[in-house]
Short mmCIF file of C-alpha atoms in Angstrom, two decimals:
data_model
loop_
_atom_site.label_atom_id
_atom_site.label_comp_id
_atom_site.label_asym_id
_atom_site.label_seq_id
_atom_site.Cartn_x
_atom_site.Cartn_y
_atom_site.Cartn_z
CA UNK C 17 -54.42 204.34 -21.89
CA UNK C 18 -56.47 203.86 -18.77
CA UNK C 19 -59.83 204.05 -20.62
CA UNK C 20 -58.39 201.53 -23.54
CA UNK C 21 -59.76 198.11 -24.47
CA UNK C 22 -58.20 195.22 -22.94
CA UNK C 23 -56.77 192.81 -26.18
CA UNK C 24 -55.87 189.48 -26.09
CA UNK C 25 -53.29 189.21 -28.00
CA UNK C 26 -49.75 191.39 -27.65
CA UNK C 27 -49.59 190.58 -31.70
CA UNK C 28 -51.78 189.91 -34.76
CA UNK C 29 -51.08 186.17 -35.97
CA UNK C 30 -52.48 187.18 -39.04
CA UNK C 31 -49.54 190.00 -40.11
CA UNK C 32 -46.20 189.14 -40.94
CA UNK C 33 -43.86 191.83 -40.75
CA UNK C 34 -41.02 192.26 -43.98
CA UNK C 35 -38.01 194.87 -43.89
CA UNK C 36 -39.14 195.32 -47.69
CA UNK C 37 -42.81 194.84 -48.23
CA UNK C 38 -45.95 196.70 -47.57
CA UNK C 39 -46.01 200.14 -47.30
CA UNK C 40 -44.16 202.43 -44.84
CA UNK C 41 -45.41 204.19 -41.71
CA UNK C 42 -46.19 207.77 -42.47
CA UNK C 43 -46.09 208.78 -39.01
CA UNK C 44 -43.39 205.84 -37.49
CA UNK C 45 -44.39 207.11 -34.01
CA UNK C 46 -47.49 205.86 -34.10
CA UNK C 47 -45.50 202.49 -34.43
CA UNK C 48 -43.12 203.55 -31.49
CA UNK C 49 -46.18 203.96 -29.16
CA UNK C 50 -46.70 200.21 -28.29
CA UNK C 51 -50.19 200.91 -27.93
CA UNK C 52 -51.66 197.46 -28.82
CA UNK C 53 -48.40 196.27 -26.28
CA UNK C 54 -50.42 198.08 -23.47
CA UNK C 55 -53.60 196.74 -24.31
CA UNK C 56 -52.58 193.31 -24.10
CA UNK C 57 -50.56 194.17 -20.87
CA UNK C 58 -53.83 195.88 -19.00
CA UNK C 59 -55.55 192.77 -20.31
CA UNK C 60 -53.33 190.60 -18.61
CA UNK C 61 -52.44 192.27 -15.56
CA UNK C 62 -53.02 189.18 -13.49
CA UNK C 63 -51.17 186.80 -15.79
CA UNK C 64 -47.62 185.51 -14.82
CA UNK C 65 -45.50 182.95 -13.84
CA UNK C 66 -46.44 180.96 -11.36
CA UNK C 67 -43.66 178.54 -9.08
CA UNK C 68 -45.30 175.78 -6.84
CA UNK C 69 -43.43 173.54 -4.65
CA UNK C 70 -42.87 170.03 -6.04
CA UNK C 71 -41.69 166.77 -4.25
CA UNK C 72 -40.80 165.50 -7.72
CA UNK C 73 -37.68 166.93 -9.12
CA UNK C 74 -37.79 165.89 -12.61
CA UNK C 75 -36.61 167.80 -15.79
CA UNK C 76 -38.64 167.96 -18.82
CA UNK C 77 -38.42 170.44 -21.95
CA UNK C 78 -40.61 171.38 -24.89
CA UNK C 79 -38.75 172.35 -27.97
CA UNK C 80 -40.72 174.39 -31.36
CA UNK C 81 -39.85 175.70 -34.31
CA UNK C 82 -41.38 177.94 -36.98
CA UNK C 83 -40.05 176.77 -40.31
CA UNK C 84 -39.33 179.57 -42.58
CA UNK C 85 -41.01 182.03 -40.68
CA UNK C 86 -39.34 185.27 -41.44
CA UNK C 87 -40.43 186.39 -44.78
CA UNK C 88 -37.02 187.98 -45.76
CA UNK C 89 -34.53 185.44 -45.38
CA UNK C 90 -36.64 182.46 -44.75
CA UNK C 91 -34.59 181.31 -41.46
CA UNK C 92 -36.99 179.78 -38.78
CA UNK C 93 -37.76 181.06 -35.69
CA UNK C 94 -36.83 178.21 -32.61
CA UNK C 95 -37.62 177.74 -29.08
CA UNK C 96 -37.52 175.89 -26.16
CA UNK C 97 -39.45 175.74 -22.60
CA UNK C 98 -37.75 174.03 -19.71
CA UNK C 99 -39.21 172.40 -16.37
CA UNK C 100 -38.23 171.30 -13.34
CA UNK C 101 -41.13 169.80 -11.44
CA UNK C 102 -43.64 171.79 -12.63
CA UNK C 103 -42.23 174.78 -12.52
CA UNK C 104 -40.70 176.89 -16.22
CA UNK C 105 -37.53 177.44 -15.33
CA UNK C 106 -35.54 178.67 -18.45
CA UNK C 107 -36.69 179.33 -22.08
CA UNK C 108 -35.26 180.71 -25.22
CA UNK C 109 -36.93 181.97 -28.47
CA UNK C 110 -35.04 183.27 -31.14
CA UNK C 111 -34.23 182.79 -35.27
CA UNK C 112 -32.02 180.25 -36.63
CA UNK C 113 -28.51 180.97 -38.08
CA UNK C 114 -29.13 179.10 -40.96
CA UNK C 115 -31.33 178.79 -43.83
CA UNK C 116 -33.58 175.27 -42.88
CA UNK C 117 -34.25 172.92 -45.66
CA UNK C 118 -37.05 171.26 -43.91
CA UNK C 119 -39.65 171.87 -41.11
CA UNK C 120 -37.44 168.66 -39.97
CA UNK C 121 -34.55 169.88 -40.24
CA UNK C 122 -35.74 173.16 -38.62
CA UNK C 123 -37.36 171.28 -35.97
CA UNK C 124 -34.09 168.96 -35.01
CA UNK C 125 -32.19 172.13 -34.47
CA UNK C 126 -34.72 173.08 -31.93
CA UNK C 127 -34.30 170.32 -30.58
CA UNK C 128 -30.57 170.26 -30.05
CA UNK C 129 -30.67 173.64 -28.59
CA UNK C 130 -33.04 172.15 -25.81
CA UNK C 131 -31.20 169.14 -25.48
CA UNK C 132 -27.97 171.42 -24.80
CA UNK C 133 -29.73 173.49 -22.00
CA UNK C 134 -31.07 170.68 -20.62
CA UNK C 135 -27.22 169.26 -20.20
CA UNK C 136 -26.35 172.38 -19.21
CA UNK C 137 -29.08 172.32 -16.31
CA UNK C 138 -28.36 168.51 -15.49
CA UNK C 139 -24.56 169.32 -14.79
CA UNK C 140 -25.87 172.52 -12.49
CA UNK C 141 -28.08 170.51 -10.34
CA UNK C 142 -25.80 167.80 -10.22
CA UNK C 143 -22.87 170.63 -8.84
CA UNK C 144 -25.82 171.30 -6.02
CA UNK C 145 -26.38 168.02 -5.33
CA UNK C 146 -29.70 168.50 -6.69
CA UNK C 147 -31.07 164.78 -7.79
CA UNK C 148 -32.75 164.41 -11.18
CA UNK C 149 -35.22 161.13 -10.70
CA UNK C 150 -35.93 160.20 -14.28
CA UNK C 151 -34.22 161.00 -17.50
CA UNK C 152 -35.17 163.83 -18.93
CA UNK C 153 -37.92 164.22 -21.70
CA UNK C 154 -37.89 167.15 -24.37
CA UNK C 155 -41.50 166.96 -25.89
CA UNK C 156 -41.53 167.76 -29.85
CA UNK C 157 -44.34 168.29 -32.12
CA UNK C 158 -42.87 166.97 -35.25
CA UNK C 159 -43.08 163.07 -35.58
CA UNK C 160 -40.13 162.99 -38.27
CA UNK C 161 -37.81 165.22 -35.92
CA UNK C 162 -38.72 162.30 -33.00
CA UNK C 163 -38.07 159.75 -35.43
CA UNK C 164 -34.58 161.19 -36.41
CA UNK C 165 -33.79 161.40 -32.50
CA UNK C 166 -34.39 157.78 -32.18
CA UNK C 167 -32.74 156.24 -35.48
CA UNK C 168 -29.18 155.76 -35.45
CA UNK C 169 -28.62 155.14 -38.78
CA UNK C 170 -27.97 158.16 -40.83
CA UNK C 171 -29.01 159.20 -43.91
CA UNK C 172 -27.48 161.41 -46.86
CA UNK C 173 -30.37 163.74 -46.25
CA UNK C 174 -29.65 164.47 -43.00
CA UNK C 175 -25.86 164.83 -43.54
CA UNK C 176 -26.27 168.55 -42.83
CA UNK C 177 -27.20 168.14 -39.65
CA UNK C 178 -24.84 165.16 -38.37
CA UNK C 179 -23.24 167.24 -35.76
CA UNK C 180 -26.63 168.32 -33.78
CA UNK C 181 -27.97 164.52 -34.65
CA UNK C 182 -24.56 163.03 -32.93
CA UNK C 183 -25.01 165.19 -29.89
CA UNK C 184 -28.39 164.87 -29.20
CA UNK C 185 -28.24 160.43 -30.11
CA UNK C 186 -25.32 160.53 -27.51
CA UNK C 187 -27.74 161.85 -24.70
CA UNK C 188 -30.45 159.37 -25.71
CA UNK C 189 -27.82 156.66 -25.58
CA UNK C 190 -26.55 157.44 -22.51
CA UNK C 191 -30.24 157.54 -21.08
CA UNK C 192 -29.74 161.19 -20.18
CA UNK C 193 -32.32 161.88 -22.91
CA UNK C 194 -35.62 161.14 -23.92
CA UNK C 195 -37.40 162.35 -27.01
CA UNK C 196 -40.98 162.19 -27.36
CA UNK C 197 -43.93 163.33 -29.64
CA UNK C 198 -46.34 165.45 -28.24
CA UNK C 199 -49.32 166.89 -30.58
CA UNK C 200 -49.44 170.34 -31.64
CA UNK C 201 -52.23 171.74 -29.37
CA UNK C 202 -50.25 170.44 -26.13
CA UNK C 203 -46.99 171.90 -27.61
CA UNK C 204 -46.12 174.15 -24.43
CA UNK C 205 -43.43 176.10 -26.58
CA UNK C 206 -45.76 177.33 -29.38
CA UNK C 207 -45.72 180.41 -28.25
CA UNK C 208 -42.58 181.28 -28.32
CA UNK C 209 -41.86 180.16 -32.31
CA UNK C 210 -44.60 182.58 -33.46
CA UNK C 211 -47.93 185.15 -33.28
CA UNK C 212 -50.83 182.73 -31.98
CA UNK C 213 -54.53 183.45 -32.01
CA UNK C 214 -56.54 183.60 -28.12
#
């Protein structure tokens, strides 16, 4: 692989991938061979993670979800991106255990699972006598999933959810919390919901 083409992307955002459609390998080791995998690591040798020091210890998180994503069960794919200064400090991308009824709904869910790392992170510092300056922001792309954050009247349609929408309104109301809207293009964990073009 040496003399291979460098490639963008480690996947094709165009394919989908189904345990029951499309047609099967006839040779699965050509599928076992990662080949496009290597590509996309000699293209990006020189990528990584980068920590700088920061004066500024404050917390912030970015929380995505794919709604629907997987083409065989139709559970959504979520994620979150954590900060501290600005420095990525924990992530997590991985499908729902439920069945979403809306990209909301799929969304919120995200959401809580940042909002829980984040607490988790808060009570670690805290036990280092680490102090966080500000509250702590988780950015989301969906304005109805912000919205739902911020409301504290509930609704029959999200009865489903009440549980994550308790939890996370109890953080916001104890100004541990803050949920904001970001737009889609600045939405840091995009990447981890889902194949992406360059």
């Amino acid at each position: 692989m040496e003399g291979a083409k460098p490639c963008p992307n480690p996947t094709s955002a165009a394919v989908k991938l189904s345990l029951t459609e499309g047609e099967l390998f006839e040779d699965i080791t050509l599928y076992r061979t990662c080949k496009k995998l290597l590509r996309y690591l000699k293209g990006t040798i020189r990528e990584g993670i980068h920590l700088t020091p920061t004066s500024e210890l404050t917390l912030k998180a970015y929380s995505d979800a794919d709604w629907a994503s997987c083409v065989d069960d139709r559970r959504s794919t979520g994620g979150y991106l954590v900060f501290l200064g600005g420095n990525p400090i924990s992530s997590s991308a991985k499908k729902q255990h439920v069945v979403a009824r809306s990209s909301t709904e799929s969304e919120f869910r995200a959401l809580e699972n940042a909002a829980a790392e984040l607490m988790w992170i808060q009570s670690l510092l805290q036990e280092l006598h680490v102090p966080v300056l500000h509250s702590t922001v988780i950015w989301v792309d969906n304005q109805s999933a912000t919205a739902l954050a911020a409301n504290p009247v509930f609704h029959a349609r999200s009865k489903h959810i009440e549980i994550d929408l308790h939890f996370v309104r109890d953080q916001i109301v104890n100004k541990k919390l803050a949920v904001h809207y970001v737009p889609a293009h600045d939405q840091a964990a995009d990447v981890l919901t889902k194949a992406l073009t360059t």
